[in-house]
Amino acid sequence: MITKQQMIQTLLPKPALPVKEQATAFSPANIALIKYWGKRDNELNLPVTSSLSMSLAHGTHTTVKVASADSCLLNGKECPPAFAKRLFDYCNLFRNKDTFFEIHTTNEIPTAAGFASSSSGFSALILALDDLFGWHADLKTLSILARLGSGSACRSLFSGFVEWHKGTRPDGLDSFAEPLNTSWPELQIEMLPISSSQKPIDSRSAMKITVETSPLYSSWPQTVANDLPRIKEAINSQNFHQLGQIAESNALAMHATMLASHPPILYFLPESIATMHHIWRLRNEGLPLYFTMDAGPNLKLLYLKKDSTLVHEALGL
Amino acid sequence: MITKQQMIQTLLPKPALPVKEQATAFSPANIALIKYWGKRDNELNLPVTSSLSMSLAHGTHTTVKVASADSCLLNGKECPPAFAKRLFDYCNLFRNKDTFFEIHTTNEIPTAAGFASSSSGFSALILALDDLFGWHADLKTLSILARLGSGSACRSLFSGFVEWHKGTRPDGLDSFAEPLNTSWPELQIEMLPISSSQKPIDSRSAMKITVETSPLYSSWPQTVANDLPRIKEAINSQNFHQLGQIAESNALAMHATMLASHPPILYFLPESIATMHHIWRLRNEGLPLYFTMDAGPNLKLLYLKKDSTLVHEALGL
């Protein structure tokens, strides 16, 4: 097995001292339209399938200051210990043992409620570290490094539509994200919060249980292989119905693989189901509205800017 | 393709006249613990997989009277036309064109709300026809004939635990149900009604859409192949936790295949989800309680008689 440390040695100079006192960076949150669900390598966060996301306007601001001891503030409050450990374990991959950090990180969206805050978090962190250590690494390299913190973080280095190529190499050097060369300003993605309470099971564990126990997971790679080229085609031709249909069905298929796990994993809350049925009714009545869902109870709406008022009225937003 | 008529010719004498004026029969409803989901032959109702059910105490009473024109009463009221057509199309397989029936059928449980009333309905009907025409057919033959009306009806010929062997022959003569030689009086199955409103999509159509469009359906046959011998083992050894776990997970896997269909098929209502989460919480607290679900929003509880009071109190029944 290849370790994170071995992989990093091939990409960066040996741990050196920071070249400045502090560095700040921002990364957008991203929402996958074709989901990342399942790892082929748990150490290097290598995915079973490719995935495709859209970056949001909001995300995470992170400042890393050189300090005399490690400390971490999340949204102005002390970090939960498990999260702080994950952050500093990640920092340890890049610093020598006499370097300590004070990290301030601010999420513009709730943590651990399926809003992909670890994606923008690890992406902003690697950008700040790049600046602090003066690596001047290219975005492909930073995408690979962000992936080591949280798989989907590799997609938060970019704005717009982003594809994470799964790659095939055991060392993961071909598993990184790249932006598509397409913009679609009419396309809106909007959080529809159902619950901001902590998820009953984190997505890393849920993914692992699904891969290991769900009899339906064996069909997931082919599902993505079918959906990915078709959604890129929809993006290129700006075909909203095709995009919405594929994104919604890909998300439901991901939740379906979890539902068949042992134990079953069900992120849906009663309000999630009520909202899905409501969206389907509205769509049957002619409103062009779709949704996607991540490992949490919340829905993310997909619609076109021209339908904004209609969508907001219909959902009481 | 083999037609129903061709198949029936190999099993029964040519259409003859009734040997009596009327006949009455009863069949129990049955609830599958290993689900029947997907046909390999839509004409003959041949299933992709085997399945296993438990018959209930309640079911359907059907009387067939020779009459001068066809008419049908369901629970004392005129049959919905679509249901009447399905019944008389089925009767046409067995009678000559000058024979007409007045059919009275009474379901002890709501129709078309996932309570498997078509199973007990077609089973009671074929039993009444057997008596009316004086075929004296054996139960294996009647199970095959009931299957032509509604797949799962082939299991309602028997009480207790019943296995429907999928068979492999194109004419379906090896696709019939048989009772297991085991009784387990402690095991309780109880309807937990969530909604008795008509389903948004009938299970025949839902099954067809799933088979044709769900990318996860390809994993379903292997899911059943794993679950079926293990639940029979649980029944033989009266291992309640093993039975409950397999039945619950098999039902969720079936719903999962539907969720990934195009369009998505979601029988869950908000109350279904709330009840699932509630049952899982109760189980985590130590209550031995599982559920299964068919193509509808209702849950069917699985528990042991000794826990009856606890289960009823916990769920406010």
XYZ file of C-alpha atoms in Angstrom, chain A residues 215-216 218-219 223 248-249 252-253 256 259-260 262 264 266 268-270 273-274 276-277 280, chain B residues 215-216 218-219 223 248-249 252-253 256 259-260 262 264 266 268-270 273-274 276-277 280:
46
model
C -25.780 -5.882 -2.545
C -26.822 -3.065 -4.910
C -22.094 -3.592 -7.576
C -24.346 -1.726 -10.044
C -24.714 3.806 -13.194
C -31.820 13.711 -9.660
C -31.720 10.082 -10.667
C -31.519 8.801 -5.790
C -29.476 5.840 -7.012
C -30.724 3.614 -2.949
C -30.794 1.859 1.781
C -29.780 -1.694 0.879
C -26.457 -3.596 6.494
C -29.636 0.263 6.370
C -31.400 6.279 5.454
C -34.126 10.897 4.365
C -36.229 12.559 7.029
C -40.043 12.721 6.722
C -39.817 12.754 1.424
C -42.621 15.319 1.621
C -39.558 15.182 -3.004
C -43.224 14.329 -3.577
C -42.538 15.829 -8.443
C -29.521 0.639 -13.148
C -29.553 -1.059 -9.745
C -29.108 -5.900 -12.204
C -27.994 -6.574 -8.600
C -29.609 -10.093 -3.516
C -36.170 -5.835 6.453
C -33.081 -5.511 4.331
C -35.421 -1.979 1.585
C -33.322 -3.306 -1.294
C -33.999 0.930 -3.430
C -35.836 4.670 -6.264
C -33.185 4.429 -8.977
C -36.667 6.527 -14.428
C -38.120 7.459 -9.744
C -41.009 6.257 -4.230
C -42.498 6.028 1.037
C -44.620 8.759 2.560
C -43.219 11.078 5.245
C -39.887 7.346 7.019
C -40.781 8.624 10.487
C -38.769 3.468 10.064
C -36.554 5.819 12.086
C -34.672 1.622 14.381
